[in-house]
Amino acid sequence: PGDAEAWDVERPEALRLADVGGMQEVKDRLEAAFLAPLRNPELQRLYGKSLRGGLLLYGPPGCGKTFIARAVAGELGASFLSVSVSDVLDMWTGNSERNMHEIFQTARRQAPCVVFLDELDALGAKRSRTLHGGLRNTVNQLLTELDGIDSGANDGVFVLAATNVPWDVDNALRRPGRLDRTLLVLPPDAPAREAILRYHLRDRPIESIDLGKLAKATDGLSGADLAHVCEAAAERALLDSARTGTVRMIGMKDLLAAAKEVLPSSEPW
Ligand code: ATP
């Protein structure tokens, strides 16, 4: 990466926060910080609510951090730019900072835009002492870009970041006006699993399925695991249909069998 076109911008128009299962605390926070003020500009002015500051999400992989960031873009009718910090880093002096700047410039051009920075800990303060000192410059560049929020340069740019190890994230990045709220995203509980399964089965031909029972049978699975269960069940029904020449609905049997084959991708957290 190095030029604007290297950073892919999506437009997740159809995705809504309601499509994200569970994560109520994160949804509430997003509603208070961005969504309610943006939907009610007169109230935003009345209360002097700024749109500065971003969220830092942390928790085990596959539980929907990227997905909820994409859904925020959907809610806002915004574009979505998702990057992994490890893809920003470059061994050549100056390139990582340039990449970081280009990401924010792309977001400003495409505003309103939600920027999602995954693996933020790759810039970790702890690592910067052991790895090349260029990391320090990259952190400083990110601070400069985030502070653009103050000067109005970042109007319409919303930053969400994620990490599995928040204690590795530089404290300067977590000051007020920057990534100033840290929220834990845990693996889904039973009601959240039910919602996630419903979402991933919504456009598929299904028989009557006891989602509550299926949610109970999938304890320990992440959102990504559950998406995979639905995919694998669809595959089974499709293959049967292809073999027999008659369309067979996806049934409880397919889903339970698929669930058995999935090994939970996250360790107990
Ligand atoms: P990582 O830390 O590995 O990036 P993540 O927390 O960002 O993980 P996602 O990439 O958002 O996880 O999840 C992967 C996929 O799993 C999503 O694209 C979505 O299909 C599904 N998924 C995960 N969590 C949820 C959820 N809460 N509701 C609906 N689908 C979900």
Coordinates of C-alpha atoms and ligand atoms in Angstrom, one line a residue:
P1 CA 0.0 0.0 0.0
G2 CA 1.2 3.5 -0.6
D3 CA -1.4 5.3 -2.7
A4 CA -5.1 6.1 -2.0
E5 CA -6.4 3.4 -4.3
A6 CA -4.5 0.7 -2.3
W7 CA -7.0 1.1 0.6
D8 CA -10.3 -0.5 -0.2
V9 CA -13.4 1.4 0.6
E10 CA -16.7 -0.4 1.0
R11 CA -20.2 0.8 1.2
P12 CA -22.1 -1.5 3.4
E13 CA -25.5 0.1 2.7
A14 CA -27.8 -2.7 3.8
L15 CA -26.1 -3.5 7.1
R16 CA -27.6 -2.3 10.4
L17 CA -26.7 -2.5 14.0
A18 CA -29.8 -4.7 14.4
D19 CA -28.0 -7.3 12.3
V20 CA -25.3 -7.6 14.9
G21 CA -26.2 -10.2 17.5
G22 CA -25.5 -9.3 21.2
M23 CA -23.0 -6.6 22.0
Q24 CA -25.7 -4.4 23.6
E25 CA -23.1 -2.3 25.6
V26 CA -21.2 -1.5 22.4
K27 CA -24.4 -0.6 20.6
D28 CA -25.5 1.7 23.4
R29 CA -22.2 3.4 23.4
L30 CA -22.2 3.9 19.6
E31 CA -25.8 5.2 19.8
A32 CA -24.8 7.8 22.5
A33 CA -21.5 8.8 20.9
F34 CA -22.4 9.1 17.2
L35 CA -25.7 7.8 16.1
A36 CA -28.2 9.8 18.3
P37 CA -26.3 13.2 17.8
L38 CA -26.0 12.7 14.1
R39 CA -29.7 11.8 13.7
N40 CA -30.6 14.9 15.8
P41 CA -28.4 17.7 14.7
E42 CA -30.5 20.3 16.6
L43 CA -30.0 18.4 19.9
Q44 CA -26.3 18.0 19.1
R45 CA -26.0 21.8 18.8
L46 CA -28.2 22.4 21.9
Y47 CA -26.1 20.2 24.1
G48 CA -22.8 21.0 22.4
K49 CA -22.1 17.4 21.8
S50 CA -18.9 16.8 19.9
L51 CA -18.3 13.8 17.6
R52 CA -14.7 13.5 18.6
G53 CA -13.2 10.4 20.0
G54 CA -13.4 6.8 18.9
L55 CA -13.9 3.4 20.4
L56 CA -11.4 0.7 21.2
L57 CA -12.9 -2.7 21.1
Y58 CA -11.2 -5.6 22.6
G59 CA -11.9 -9.3 23.1
P60 CA -11.3 -12.7 21.5
P61 CA -11.3 -13.0 17.7
G62 CA -14.4 -13.7 15.7
C63 CA -16.9 -12.1 18.0
G64 CA -17.9 -9.3 15.7
K65 CA -15.6 -6.3 16.2
T66 CA -15.2 -5.8 12.4
F67 CA -18.8 -6.6 11.8
I68 CA -20.2 -4.0 14.2
A69 CA -17.8 -1.3 12.7
R70 CA -19.2 -2.2 9.3
A71 CA -22.7 -2.0 10.6
V72 CA -22.0 1.5 12.0
A73 CA -21.1 2.6 8.5
G74 CA -24.3 1.1 7.2
E75 CA -26.3 3.0 9.8
L76 CA -24.6 6.3 8.9
G77 CA -24.8 5.7 5.2
A78 CA -21.1 6.1 5.3
S79 CA -18.2 4.4 3.5
F80 CA -16.1 1.8 5.4
L81 CA -12.3 1.6 5.4
S82 CA -11.0 -1.4 7.3
V83 CA -7.2 -1.9 7.7
S84 CA -5.0 -4.0 9.8
V85 CA -2.2 -2.1 11.4
S86 CA 0.2 -4.8 10.4
D87 CA -0.6 -3.9 6.8
V88 CA 0.2 -0.3 7.5
L89 CA 3.7 -1.1 8.8
D90 CA 6.5 -1.1 6.3
M91 CA 10.1 -1.7 6.9
W92 CA 11.3 1.4 4.9
T93 CA 11.7 4.6 6.9
G94 CA 8.8 6.9 6.5
N95 CA 6.5 4.5 4.7
S96 CA 4.4 3.5 7.7
E97 CA 3.7 7.1 8.5
R98 CA 2.9 7.8 4.9
N99 CA 0.5 4.8 4.8
M100 CA -1.2 6.0 8.0
H101 CA -1.7 9.5 6.6
E102 CA -3.0 8.1 3.3
I103 CA -5.6 6.0 5.1
F104 CA -7.0 9.1 6.9
Q105 CA -6.8 11.2 3.7
T106 CA -8.8 8.5 1.9
A107 CA -11.3 8.5 4.7
R108 CA -11.6 12.3 4.5
R109 CA -12.1 12.2 0.8
Q110 CA -14.8 9.5 1.2
A111 CA -16.4 11.1 4.2
P112 CA -18.7 10.3 5.9
C113 CA -16.4 7.3 6.5
V114 CA -15.9 4.8 9.3
V115 CA -12.3 3.8 9.7
F116 CA -11.7 0.5 11.4
L117 CA -8.1 -0.1 12.6
D118 CA -7.6 -3.8 13.5
E119 CA -4.7 -5.2 15.5
L120 CA -4.0 -1.8 17.0
D121 CA -1.6 -3.5 19.4
A122 CA 0.8 -4.0 16.5
L123 CA 1.8 -0.4 17.4
G124 CA 2.2 -1.4 21.0
A125 CA 4.3 0.7 23.3
K126 CA 5.9 -2.4 24.6
R127 CA 6.9 -3.6 21.2
S128 CA 8.3 -0.2 20.1
R129 CA 11.3 -0.6 22.4
T130 CA 12.2 -4.0 21.0
L131 CA 11.2 -3.5 17.3
H132 CA 12.5 -0.7 15.1
G133 CA 12.0 2.8 16.4
G134 CA 9.9 3.6 13.4
L135 CA 6.9 2.3 15.3
R136 CA 7.1 5.4 17.6
N137 CA 6.9 7.6 14.5
T138 CA 3.9 5.6 13.3
V139 CA 2.1 6.0 16.7
N140 CA 2.8 9.8 16.5
Q141 CA 1.5 9.9 13.0
L142 CA -1.7 8.2 14.1
L143 CA -2.0 10.7 17.0
T144 CA -1.7 13.5 14.6
E145 CA -4.4 12.0 12.3
L146 CA -6.7 11.4 15.3
D147 CA -6.2 15.0 16.5
G148 CA -7.4 16.3 13.2
I149 CA -10.8 15.7 14.8
D150 CA -10.1 18.9 16.8
S151 CA -9.4 21.1 13.8
G152 CA -12.4 19.9 11.9
A153 CA -10.3 18.0 9.3
N154 CA -11.9 14.8 10.4
D155 CA -15.6 15.9 10.2
G156 CA -17.5 12.9 9.1
V157 CA -14.6 10.5 9.9
F158 CA -15.4 8.0 12.7
V159 CA -12.6 5.8 14.1
L160 CA -13.1 2.4 15.6
A161 CA -10.2 0.2 16.6
A162 CA -9.7 -3.3 17.8
T163 CA -7.2 -5.3 19.7
N164 CA -7.0 -8.6 21.5
V165 CA -4.5 -7.1 24.0
P166 CA -5.6 -3.6 25.1
W167 CA -2.8 -3.4 27.7
D168 CA -0.4 -3.4 24.8
V169 CA -1.9 -0.2 23.3
D170 CA -0.1 3.0 23.8
N171 CA -1.7 5.1 26.5
A172 CA -1.4 8.3 24.4
L173 CA -3.8 6.7 21.9
R174 CA -6.4 6.3 24.6
R175 CA -6.6 9.9 25.9
P176 CA -9.8 11.9 25.7
G177 CA -10.7 12.8 22.1
R178 CA -8.7 9.9 20.8
L179 CA -9.7 6.3 21.3
D180 CA -11.2 7.3 24.6
R181 CA -13.6 4.4 25.4
T182 CA -12.5 0.8 25.7
L183 CA -15.2 -1.8 25.5
L184 CA -15.0 -5.5 25.9
V185 CA -16.6 -7.7 23.3
L186 CA -17.2 -11.2 24.7
P187 CA -18.2 -14.3 22.9
P188 CA -22.0 -14.4 22.4
D189 CA -24.3 -15.6 25.2
A190 CA -27.3 -17.8 24.3
P191 CA -29.7 -15.0 23.3
A192 CA -26.9 -13.4 21.2
R193 CA -26.2 -16.7 19.6
E194 CA -29.8 -17.1 18.7
A195 CA -29.8 -13.6 17.1
I196 CA -26.6 -14.4 15.2
L197 CA -28.0 -17.7 13.9
R198 CA -31.2 -16.0 12.8
Y199 CA -29.3 -13.4 10.9
H200 CA -27.1 -15.9 9.1
L201 CA -30.1 -18.1 8.1
R202 CA -32.3 -15.1 7.1
D203 CA -32.0 -15.5 3.3
R204 CA -31.7 -19.3 3.2
P205 CA -34.4 -21.9 2.7
I206 CA -35.0 -23.4 6.1
E207 CA -37.5 -25.8 7.7
S208 CA -39.0 -24.7 11.0
I209 CA -35.9 -24.6 13.2
D210 CA -35.8 -24.3 17.0
L211 CA -33.3 -21.5 17.3
G212 CA -33.4 -21.5 21.1
K213 CA -32.3 -25.2 21.1
L214 CA -29.7 -24.5 18.5
A215 CA -28.3 -21.6 20.5
K216 CA -28.1 -23.9 23.6
A217 CA -26.2 -26.5 21.5
T218 CA -23.6 -24.0 20.4
D219 CA -22.3 -22.8 23.7
G220 CA -18.7 -21.6 23.3
L221 CA -18.9 -20.7 19.7
S222 CA -18.1 -17.2 18.4
G223 CA -20.1 -15.2 15.9
A224 CA -17.7 -16.3 13.2
D225 CA -18.1 -19.9 14.2
L226 CA -21.9 -19.6 14.1
A227 CA -21.7 -18.0 10.6
H228 CA -19.6 -21.0 9.6
V229 CA -22.2 -23.4 11.1
C230 CA -24.9 -21.8 8.9
E231 CA -22.6 -22.0 5.9
A232 CA -21.7 -25.6 6.5
A233 CA -25.4 -26.6 7.0
A234 CA -26.3 -24.8 3.7
E235 CA -23.5 -26.8 2.0
R236 CA -24.9 -30.1 3.3
A237 CA -28.4 -29.3 2.1
L238 CA -27.1 -28.0 -1.3
L239 CA -25.1 -31.1 -1.9
D240 CA -28.1 -33.4 -1.1
S241 CA -30.2 -31.3 -3.4
A242 CA -27.7 -31.5 -6.2
R243 CA -27.4 -35.3 -5.8
T244 CA -31.2 -36.0 -5.7
G245 CA -32.3 -33.3 -8.0
T246 CA -34.9 -32.0 -5.5
V247 CA -34.5 -28.9 -3.4
R248 CA -34.2 -29.8 0.3
M249 CA -34.6 -27.2 3.0
I250 CA -31.9 -26.7 5.6
G251 CA -33.0 -28.5 8.7
M252 CA -32.1 -28.8 12.4
K253 CA -30.2 -32.0 11.6
D254 CA -27.9 -30.1 9.2
L255 CA -27.3 -27.4 11.7
L256 CA -26.6 -29.7 14.6
A257 CA -24.3 -31.8 12.6
A258 CA -22.4 -28.7 11.4
A259 CA -22.2 -27.4 14.9
K260 CA -20.6 -30.6 16.1
E261 CA -17.9 -30.3 13.5
V262 CA -16.9 -26.8 14.4
L263 CA -14.2 -26.5 17.0
P264 CA -14.7 -23.3 19.0
S265 CA -12.2 -20.8 17.6
S266 CA -11.7 -18.9 20.8
E267 CA -10.3 -20.1 24.0
P268 CA -12.2 -19.5 27.2
W269 CA -11.8 -15.7 27.8
Ligands
ATP1 P1 -11.1 -10.6 14.5 O1 -10.6 -10.1 15.9 O2 -10.6 -12.0 14.2 O3 -11.0 -9.6 13.4 P2 -13.8 -9.9 14.8 O4 -14.2 -9.8 16.2 O5 -13.5 -8.6 14.1 O6 -12.6 -10.9 14.8 P3 -15.6 -10.4 12.7 O7 -14.6 -10.3 11.6 O8 -16.4 -9.2 12.9 O9 -14.9 -10.7 14.0 O10 -16.5 -11.6 12.5 C1 -16.4 -12.5 11.5 C2 -17.7 -12.9 10.9 O11 -18.5 -13.6 11.8 C3 -18.6 -11.6 10.5 O12 -18.3 -11.2 9.2 C4 -20.0 -12.1 10.7 O13 -20.4 -12.8 9.5 C5 -19.9 -13.1 11.8 N1 -20.2 -12.5 13.1 C6 -19.3 -12.3 14.1 N2 -19.9 -11.8 15.2 C7 -21.2 -11.6 14.8 C8 -22.4 -11.0 15.5 N3 -22.3 -10.5 16.7 N4 -23.5 -11.0 14.8 C9 -23.6 -11.5 13.5 N5 -22.6 -12.0 12.9 C10 -21.4 -12.1 13.5

